[in-house]
Amino acid sequence: QQQVRQSPQSLTVWEGGTTVLTCSYEDSTFNYFPWYQQFPGEGPALLISILSVSDKKEDGRFTTFFNKREKKLSLHIIDSQPGDSATYFCAARTGNTGKLIFGLGTTLQVQP
Amino acid sequence: EAAVTQSPRNKVTVTGGNVTLSCRQTNSHNYMYWYRQDTGHGLRLIHYSYGAGNLQIGDVPDGYKATRTTQEDFFLLLELASPSQTSLYFCASSDLGLNQDTQYFGPGTRLLVL
């Protein structure tokens, strides 16, 4: 059973558009939610993260929103660029174990 | 930027073969992790460690052993490789901070078990 559900599985947007990726979870003890970006042939790299005490975190064109009541989070990419084409993973962690649970990923294609 | 290296980058073995995947991090991180990545399954944690000599079982440990010999080095062992272990393997490291940590991933090892 997937503890962190991610959607959509794949997505194509036009350059300049806004991309929205979403994740949901069940475990209310999750308290830290990172998003990782992975380019083909590379390992994932941290893009942005949020703690459960916050509802929004912004870093340039990337913003992550967290809704504790609905147990959902989202990643918004404004002014999407072809260089944003990658696979995006949301993840969740409980406490201070270091152990992350990853979603299945969303493959994003930004068309020029 | 944290540095995590993996070797080999590609490996082909036969069913029943013995394989060791190596990972080294040079940033004095306390945590190290082994994941496998498969289409339709995302990233799944095999084993992890929070220091030399320590080993924690992950979510998909069957068929895998791991050993953390030093703070820098973490090895994944497949003693009787099976075709189901054909996958892309990633090592990662992190320095656990208060309520958050960044995992730094290596470039991956692609393993094919014939």
mmCIF file of N, CA and C in Angstrom, chain A:
data_model
loop_
_atom_site.group_PDB
_atom_site.id
_atom_site.type_symbol
_atom_site.label_atom_id
_atom_site.label_comp_id
_atom_site.label_asym_id
_atom_site.label_seq_id
_atom_site.Cartn_x
_atom_site.Cartn_y
_atom_site.Cartn_z
ATOM 1 N N GLN A 1 0.846 -1.192 0.000
ATOM 2 C CA GLN A 1 0.000 0.000 0.000
ATOM 3 C C GLN A 1 0.885 1.247 0.000
ATOM 4 N N GLN A 2 0.637 2.110 -0.965
ATOM 5 C CA GLN A 2 1.439 3.299 -1.103
ATOM 6 C C GLN A 2 1.076 4.297 -0.020
ATOM 7 N N GLN A 3 2.067 4.693 0.780
ATOM 8 C CA GLN A 3 1.771 5.601 1.881
ATOM 9 C C GLN A 3 1.697 7.054 1.426
ATOM 10 N N VAL A 4 2.394 7.344 0.337
ATOM 11 C CA VAL A 4 2.385 8.692 -0.221
ATOM 12 C C VAL A 4 1.943 8.554 -1.678
ATOM 13 N N ARG A 5 0.779 9.109 -1.973
ATOM 14 C CA ARG A 5 0.197 8.985 -3.319
ATOM 15 C C ARG A 5 0.417 10.274 -4.076
ATOM 16 N N GLN A 6 0.893 10.117 -5.292
ATOM 17 C CA GLN A 6 1.285 11.274 -6.091
ATOM 18 C C GLN A 6 0.535 11.265 -7.417
ATOM 19 N N SER A 7 0.131 12.460 -7.847
ATOM 20 C CA SER A 7 -0.563 12.561 -9.136
ATOM 21 C C SER A 7 -0.256 13.906 -9.776
ATOM 22 N N PRO A 8 -0.344 13.987 -11.098
ATOM 23 C CA PRO A 8 -0.563 12.865 -12.010
ATOM 24 C C PRO A 8 0.715 12.063 -12.197
ATOM 25 N N GLN A 9 0.619 10.971 -12.914
ATOM 26 C CA GLN A 9 1.802 10.159 -13.196
ATOM 27 C C GLN A 9 2.705 10.864 -14.199
ATOM 28 N N SER A 10 2.087 11.552 -15.154
ATOM 29 C CA SER A 10 2.845 12.324 -16.125
ATOM 30 C C SER A 10 2.040 13.549 -16.518
ATOM 31 N N LEU A 11 2.745 14.548 -17.013
ATOM 32 C CA LEU A 11 2.111 15.835 -17.282
ATOM 33 C C LEU A 11 2.911 16.574 -18.333
ATOM 34 N N THR A 12 2.200 17.179 -19.280
ATOM 35 C CA THR A 12 2.839 18.023 -20.292
ATOM 36 C C THR A 12 2.241 19.416 -20.220
ATOM 37 N N VAL A 13 3.085 20.416 -20.115
ATOM 38 C CA VAL A 13 2.618 21.808 -20.090
ATOM 39 C C VAL A 13 3.416 22.607 -21.119
ATOM 40 N N TRP A 14 2.854 23.755 -21.504
ATOM 41 C CA TRP A 14 3.555 24.641 -22.429
ATOM 42 C C TRP A 14 4.484 25.564 -21.661
ATOM 43 N N GLU A 15 5.553 25.915 -22.311
ATOM 44 C CA GLU A 15 6.496 26.881 -21.736
ATOM 45 C C GLU A 15 5.744 28.141 -21.307
ATOM 46 N N GLY A 16 6.060 28.597 -20.109
ATOM 47 C CA GLY A 16 5.404 29.783 -19.562
ATOM 48 C C GLY A 16 4.165 29.472 -18.725
ATOM 49 N N GLY A 17 3.699 28.270 -18.804
ATOM 50 C CA GLY A 17 2.504 27.887 -18.060
ATOM 51 C C GLY A 17 2.806 27.532 -16.608
ATOM 52 N N THR A 18 1.756 27.245 -15.874
ATOM 53 C CA THR A 18 1.887 26.840 -14.474
ATOM 54 C C THR A 18 1.671 25.342 -14.335
ATOM 55 N N THR A 19 2.593 24.712 -13.648
ATOM 56 C CA THR A 19 2.528 23.275 -13.383
ATOM 57 C C THR A 19 2.072 23.055 -11.952
ATOM 58 N N VAL A 20 1.156 22.109 -11.757
ATOM 59 C CA VAL A 20 0.710 21.773 -10.410
ATOM 60 C C VAL A 20 0.793 20.265 -10.217
ATOM 61 N N LEU A 21 1.569 19.864 -9.243
ATOM 62 C CA LEU A 21 1.707 18.456 -8.880
ATOM 63 C C LEU A 21 1.137 18.280 -7.480
ATOM 64 N N THR A 22 0.511 17.140 -7.216
ATOM 65 C CA THR A 22 -0.108 16.961 -5.910
ATOM 66 C C THR A 22 0.289 15.626 -5.288
ATOM 67 N N CYS A 23 0.241 15.597 -3.958
ATOM 68 C CA CYS A 23 0.480 14.388 -3.190
ATOM 69 C C CYS A 23 -0.497 14.334 -2.032
ATOM 70 N N SER A 24 -0.845 13.126 -1.628
ATOM 71 C CA SER A 24 -1.683 12.944 -0.449
ATOM 72 C C SER A 24 -1.097 11.822 0.391
ATOM 73 N N TYR A 25 -1.467 11.800 1.663
ATOM 74 C CA TYR A 25 -0.931 10.791 2.564
ATOM 75 C C TYR A 25 -1.946 10.512 3.650
ATOM 76 N N GLU A 26 -1.702 9.432 4.411
ATOM 77 C CA GLU A 26 -2.634 9.047 5.471
ATOM 78 C C GLU A 26 -2.041 9.206 6.867
ATOM 79 N N ASP A 27 -0.739 9.001 6.978
ATOM 80 C CA ASP A 27 -0.101 8.958 8.292
ATOM 81 C C ASP A 27 0.004 10.369 8.872
ATOM 82 N N SER A 28 -0.739 10.627 9.929
ATOM 83 C CA SER A 28 -0.760 11.966 10.518
ATOM 84 C C SER A 28 0.524 12.285 11.280
ATOM 85 N N THR A 29 1.407 11.311 11.452
ATOM 86 C CA THR A 29 2.673 11.589 12.139
ATOM 87 C C THR A 29 3.739 12.141 11.193
ATOM 88 N N PHE A 30 3.479 12.140 9.897
ATOM 89 C CA PHE A 30 4.435 12.742 8.957
ATOM 90 C C PHE A 30 4.583 14.230 9.282
ATOM 91 N N ASN A 31 5.812 14.711 9.354
ATOM 92 C CA ASN A 31 6.004 16.101 9.742
ATOM 93 C C ASN A 31 6.963 16.876 8.845
ATOM 94 N N TYR A 32 7.484 16.220 7.845
ATOM 95 C CA TYR A 32 8.441 16.876 6.956
ATOM 96 C C TYR A 32 8.217 16.351 5.554
ATOM 97 N N PHE A 33 8.105 17.279 4.585
ATOM 98 C CA PHE A 33 7.709 16.900 3.233
ATOM 99 C C PHE A 33 8.646 17.566 2.214
ATOM 100 N N PRO A 34 9.604 16.814 1.717
ATOM 101 C CA PRO A 34 10.479 17.366 0.668
ATOM 102 C C PRO A 34 9.990 16.984 -0.721
ATOM 103 N N TRP A 35 10.347 17.785 -1.678
ATOM 104 C CA TRP A 35 10.155 17.472 -3.091
ATOM 105 C C TRP A 35 11.536 17.322 -3.721
ATOM 106 N N TYR A 36 11.700 16.230 -4.466
ATOM 107 C CA TYR A 36 12.949 15.983 -5.148
ATOM 108 C C TYR A 36 12.730 16.053 -6.654
ATOM 109 N N GLN A 37 13.733 16.541 -7.346
ATOM 110 C CA GLN A 37 13.724 16.667 -8.800
ATOM 111 C C GLN A 37 14.807 15.742 -9.361
ATOM 112 N N GLN A 38 14.442 14.971 -10.386
ATOM 113 C CA GLN A 38 15.403 14.042 -10.968
ATOM 114 C C GLN A 38 15.436 14.197 -12.482
ATOM 115 N N PHE A 39 16.616 14.482 -13.007
ATOM 116 C CA PHE A 39 16.835 14.522 -14.448
ATOM 117 C C PHE A 39 17.319 13.151 -14.913
ATOM 118 N N PRO A 40 17.042 12.823 -16.172
ATOM 119 C CA PRO A 40 17.479 11.511 -16.693
ATOM 120 C C PRO A 40 18.978 11.303 -16.504
ATOM 121 N N GLY A 41 19.328 10.117 -16.009
ATOM 122 C CA GLY A 41 20.733 9.778 -15.831
ATOM 123 C C GLY A 41 21.366 10.329 -14.568
ATOM 124 N N GLU A 42 20.560 10.967 -13.740
ATOM 125 C CA GLU A 42 21.094 11.545 -12.497
ATOM 126 C C GLU A 42 20.317 11.031 -11.296
ATOM 127 N N GLY A 43 20.890 11.244 -10.114
ATOM 128 C CA GLY A 43 20.162 10.957 -8.902
ATOM 129 C C GLY A 43 19.220 12.100 -8.562
ATOM 130 N N PRO A 44 18.201 11.834 -7.742
ATOM 131 C CA PRO A 44 17.297 12.907 -7.318
ATOM 132 C C PRO A 44 18.058 13.963 -6.516
ATOM 133 N N ALA A 45 17.536 15.178 -6.564
ATOM 134 C CA ALA A 45 18.118 16.286 -5.801
ATOM 135 C C ALA A 45 16.993 17.076 -5.153
ATOM 136 N N LEU A 46 17.229 17.505 -3.929
ATOM 137 C CA LEU A 46 16.202 18.261 -3.212
ATOM 138 C C LEU A 46 15.871 19.551 -3.952
ATOM 139 N N LEU A 47 14.582 19.783 -4.153
ATOM 140 C CA LEU A 47 14.102 21.000 -4.809
ATOM 141 C C LEU A 47 13.595 22.005 -3.788
ATOM 142 N N ILE A 48 12.706 21.554 -2.926
ATOM 143 C CA ILE A 48 12.098 22.403 -1.924
ATOM 144 C C ILE A 48 11.483 21.498 -0.870
ATOM 145 N N SER A 49 11.345 21.995 0.345
ATOM 146 C CA SER A 49 10.753 21.177 1.398
ATOM 147 C C SER A 49 9.917 22.047 2.320
ATOM 148 N N ILE A 50 9.037 21.402 3.077
ATOM 149 C CA ILE A 50 8.172 22.127 3.992
ATOM 150 C C ILE A 50 7.946 21.290 5.237
ATOM 151 N N LEU A 51 7.856 21.953 6.369
ATOM 152 C CA LEU A 51 7.520 21.296 7.623
ATOM 153 C C LEU A 51 6.016 21.383 7.854
ATOM 154 N N SER A 52 5.509 20.473 8.649
ATOM 155 C CA SER A 52 4.070 20.419 8.876
ATOM 156 C C SER A 52 3.541 21.607 9.673
ATOM 157 N N VAL A 53 4.426 22.418 10.232
ATOM 158 C CA VAL A 53 3.988 23.605 10.975
ATOM 159 C C VAL A 53 3.754 24.793 10.043
ATOM 160 N N SER A 54 4.084 24.620 8.755
ATOM 161 C CA SER A 54 3.917 25.687 7.769
ATOM 162 C C SER A 54 2.861 25.290 6.756
ATOM 163 N N ASP A 55 2.322 26.265 6.040
ATOM 164 C CA ASP A 55 1.369 25.930 4.991
ATOM 165 C C ASP A 55 1.862 26.335 3.602
ATOM 166 N N LYS A 56 2.978 27.043 3.554
ATOM 167 C CA LYS A 56 3.485 27.481 2.260
ATOM 168 C C LYS A 56 4.973 27.769 2.367
ATOM 169 N N LYS A 57 5.682 27.377 1.311
ATOM 170 C CA LYS A 57 7.089 27.737 1.206
ATOM 171 C C LYS A 57 7.401 28.015 -0.247
ATOM 172 N N GLU A 58 8.120 29.105 -0.449
ATOM 173 C CA GLU A 58 8.382 29.568 -1.808
ATOM 174 C C GLU A 58 9.884 29.659 -2.050
ATOM 175 N N ASP A 59 10.295 29.276 -3.255
ATOM 176 C CA ASP A 59 11.695 29.406 -3.643
ATOM 177 C C ASP A 59 11.723 29.715 -5.134
ATOM 178 N N GLY A 60 11.790 30.990 -5.431
ATOM 179 C CA GLY A 60 11.801 31.398 -6.833
ATOM 180 C C GLY A 60 10.508 31.031 -7.521
ATOM 181 N N ARG A 61 10.588 30.273 -8.588
ATOM 182 C CA ARG A 61 9.386 29.894 -9.339
ATOM 183 C C ARG A 61 8.654 28.695 -8.723
ATOM 184 N N PHE A 62 9.234 28.125 -7.696
ATOM 185 C CA PHE A 62 8.683 26.921 -7.080
ATOM 186 C C PHE A 62 8.047 27.251 -5.728
ATOM 187 N N THR A 63 6.808 26.768 -5.530
ATOM 188 C CA THR A 63 6.099 26.957 -4.266
ATOM 189 C C THR A 63 5.471 25.640 -3.875
ATOM 190 N N THR A 64 5.629 25.274 -2.617
ATOM 191 C CA THR A 64 4.940 24.097 -2.111
ATOM 192 C C THR A 64 3.934 24.525 -1.065
ATOM 193 N N PHE A 65 2.740 23.931 -1.140
ATOM 194 C CA PHE A 65 1.657 24.205 -0.209
ATOM 195 C C PHE A 65 1.366 22.940 0.584
ATOM 196 N N PHE A 66 1.025 23.127 1.848
ATOM 197 C CA PHE A 66 0.718 21.997 2.722
ATOM 198 C C PHE A 66 -0.619 22.238 3.398
ATOM 199 N N ASN A 67 -1.505 21.251 3.309
ATOM 200 C CA ASN A 67 -2.821 21.316 3.951
ATOM 201 C C ASN A 67 -2.909 20.169 4.950
ATOM 202 N N LYS A 68 -2.706 20.494 6.209
ATOM 203 C CA LYS A 68 -2.654 19.466 7.243
ATOM 204 C C LYS A 68 -4.004 18.783 7.429
ATOM 205 N N ARG A 69 -5.069 19.559 7.370
ATOM 206 C CA ARG A 69 -6.407 19.004 7.595
ATOM 207 C C ARG A 69 -6.765 17.976 6.528
ATOM 208 N N GLU A 70 -6.422 18.300 5.272
ATOM 209 C CA GLU A 70 -6.752 17.391 4.186
ATOM 210 C C GLU A 70 -5.646 16.381 3.906
ATOM 211 N N LYS A 71 -4.509 16.524 4.578
ATOM 212 C CA LYS A 71 -3.351 15.642 4.384
ATOM 213 C C LYS A 71 -2.922 15.651 2.915
ATOM 214 N N LYS A 72 -2.770 16.838 2.408
ATOM 215 C CA LYS A 72 -2.365 17.000 1.010
ATOM 216 C C LYS A 72 -1.255 18.043 0.902
ATOM 217 N N LEU A 73 -0.427 17.875 -0.100
ATOM 218 C CA LEU A 73 0.545 18.892 -0.433
ATOM 219 C C LEU A 73 0.637 19.024 -1.942
ATOM 220 N N SER A 74 1.128 20.162 -2.368
ATOM 221 C CA SER A 74 1.222 20.401 -3.791
ATOM 222 C C SER A 74 2.492 21.181 -4.104
ATOM 223 N N LEU A 75 2.926 21.045 -5.334
ATOM 224 C CA LEU A 75 4.069 21.797 -5.847
ATOM 225 C C LEU A 75 3.598 22.585 -7.057
ATOM 226 N N HIS A 76 3.800 23.891 -7.016
ATOM 227 C CA HIS A 76 3.419 24.762 -8.114
ATOM 228 C C HIS A 76 4.695 25.319 -8.750
ATOM 229 N N ILE A 77 4.752 25.232 -10.055
ATOM 230 C CA ILE A 77 5.867 25.804 -10.794
ATOM 231 C C ILE A 77 5.286 26.849 -11.739
ATOM 232 N N ILE A 78 5.606 28.106 -11.487
ATOM 233 C CA ILE A 78 5.116 29.152 -12.388
ATOM 234 C C ILE A 78 6.137 29.406 -13.487
ATOM 235 N N ASP A 79 5.654 29.958 -14.612
ATOM 236 C CA ASP A 79 6.539 30.238 -15.745
ATOM 237 C C ASP A 79 7.405 29.012 -16.066
ATOM 238 N N SER A 80 6.755 27.879 -16.251
ATOM 239 C CA SER A 80 7.476 26.625 -16.484
ATOM 240 C C SER A 80 8.397 26.731 -17.705
ATOM 241 N N GLN A 81 9.581 26.166 -17.557
ATOM 242 C CA GLN A 81 10.606 26.225 -18.596
ATOM 243 C C GLN A 81 10.967 24.821 -19.085
ATOM 244 N N PRO A 82 11.415 24.699 -20.328
ATOM 245 C CA PRO A 82 11.835 23.366 -20.811
ATOM 246 C C PRO A 82 12.868 22.711 -19.900
ATOM 247 N N GLY A 83 13.707 23.507 -19.260
ATOM 248 C CA GLY A 83 14.700 22.976 -18.327
ATOM 249 C C GLY A 83 14.104 22.392 -17.067
ATOM 250 N N ASP A 84 12.792 22.627 -16.853
ATOM 251 C CA ASP A 84 12.103 22.019 -15.700
ATOM 252 C C ASP A 84 11.654 20.596 -16.006
ATOM 253 N N SER A 85 11.781 20.172 -17.251
ATOM 254 C CA SER A 85 11.384 18.819 -17.627
ATOM 255 C C SER A 85 12.212 17.815 -16.846
ATOM 256 N N ALA A 86 11.532 17.023 -16.038
ATOM 257 C CA ALA A 86 12.196 16.117 -15.113
ATOM 258 C C ALA A 86 11.125 15.272 -14.442
ATOM 259 N N THR A 87 11.561 14.357 -13.592
ATOM 260 C CA THR A 87 10.627 13.623 -12.747
ATOM 261 C C THR A 87 10.672 14.216 -11.349
ATOM 262 N N TYR A 88 9.503 14.439 -10.780
ATOM 263 C CA TYR A 88 9.382 15.060 -9.463
ATOM 264 C C TYR A 88 8.795 14.063 -8.473
ATOM 265 N N PHE A 89 9.459 13.937 -7.336
ATOM 266 C CA PHE A 89 8.993 13.042 -6.281
ATOM 267 C C PHE A 89 8.638 13.860 -5.044
ATOM 268 N N CYS A 90 7.472 13.593 -4.482
ATOM 269 C CA CYS A 90 7.216 14.087 -3.142
ATOM 270 C C CYS A 90 7.599 12.983 -2.166
ATOM 271 N N ALA A 91 7.873 13.369 -0.947
ATOM 272 C CA ALA A 91 8.266 12.402 0.073
ATOM 273 C C ALA A 91 7.762 12.892 1.423
ATOM 274 N N ALA A 92 7.803 11.991 2.400
ATOM 275 C CA ALA A 92 7.336 12.342 3.741
ATOM 276 C C ALA A 92 8.188 11.616 4.766
ATOM 277 N N ARG A 93 8.289 12.237 5.931
ATOM 278 C CA ARG A 93 9.090 11.646 6.999
ATOM 279 C C ARG A 93 8.389 11.825 8.337
ATOM 280 N N THR A 94 8.567 10.808 9.184
ATOM 281 C CA THR A 94 8.044 10.866 10.540
ATOM 282 C C THR A 94 9.189 11.166 11.494
ATOM 283 N N GLY A 95 8.966 12.061 12.401
ATOM 284 C CA GLY A 95 9.920 12.304 13.467
ATOM 285 C C GLY A 95 11.314 12.608 12.983
ATOM 286 N N ASN A 96 12.302 12.015 13.621
ATOM 287 C CA ASN A 96 13.698 12.319 13.343
ATOM 288 C C ASN A 96 14.475 11.087 12.918
ATOM 289 N N THR A 97 13.796 10.168 12.202
ATOM 290 C CA THR A 97 14.431 8.901 11.856
ATOM 291 C C THR A 97 15.359 8.995 10.657
ATOM 292 N N GLY A 98 15.192 10.005 9.833
ATOM 293 C CA GLY A 98 15.960 10.081 8.600
ATOM 294 C C GLY A 98 15.342 9.313 7.471
ATOM 295 N N LYS A 99 14.351 8.500 7.744
ATOM 296 C CA LYS A 99 13.754 7.634 6.739
ATOM 297 C C LYS A 99 12.643 8.360 5.999
ATOM 298 N N LEU A 100 12.785 8.450 4.670
ATOM 299 C CA LEU A 100 11.783 9.090 3.832
ATOM 300 C C LEU A 100 10.940 8.047 3.122
ATOM 301 N N ILE A 101 9.646 8.354 2.962
ATOM 302 C CA ILE A 101 8.750 7.559 2.132
ATOM 303 C C ILE A 101 8.468 8.380 0.886
ATOM 304 N N PHE A 102 8.776 7.825 -0.283
ATOM 305 C CA PHE A 102 8.631 8.553 -1.535
ATOM 306 C C PHE A 102 7.336 8.177 -2.247
ATOM 307 N N GLY A 103 6.758 9.164 -2.943
ATOM 308 C CA GLY A 103 5.694 8.885 -3.890
ATOM 309 C C GLY A 103 6.286 8.261 -5.142
ATOM 310 N N LEU A 104 5.414 7.877 -6.086
ATOM 311 C CA LEU A 104 5.868 7.179 -7.283
ATOM 312 C C LEU A 104 6.451 8.121 -8.340
ATOM 313 N N GLY A 105 6.235 9.412 -8.156
ATOM 314 C CA GLY A 105 6.827 10.364 -9.082
ATOM 315 C C GLY A 105 5.884 10.853 -10.161
ATOM 316 N N THR A 106 6.134 12.062 -10.636
ATOM 317 C CA THR A 106 5.431 12.653 -11.774
ATOM 318 C C THR A 106 6.468 13.071 -12.799
ATOM 319 N N THR A 107 6.298 12.587 -14.022
ATOM 320 C CA THR A 107 7.204 12.977 -15.092
ATOM 321 C C THR A 107 6.628 14.191 -15.802
ATOM 322 N N LEU A 108 7.354 15.288 -15.745
ATOM 323 C CA LEU A 108 6.911 16.557 -16.338
ATOM 324 C C LEU A 108 7.666 16.827 -17.625
ATOM 325 N N GLN A 109 6.912 17.188 -18.641
ATOM 326 C CA GLN A 109 7.493 17.615 -19.913
ATOM 327 C C GLN A 109 6.995 19.024 -20.192
ATOM 328 N N VAL A 110 7.913 19.954 -20.349
ATOM 329 C CA VAL A 110 7.546 21.326 -20.683
ATOM 330 C C VAL A 110 7.896 21.555 -22.140
ATOM 331 N N GLN A 111 6.851 21.817 -22.937
ATOM 332 C CA GLN A 111 7.028 21.988 -24.374
ATOM 333 C C GLN A 111 7.306 23.447 -24.710
ATOM 334 N N PRO A 112 8.327 23.696 -25.560
ATOM 335 C CA PRO A 112 8.617 25.091 -25.941
ATOM 336 C C PRO A 112 7.521 25.653 -26.844
#
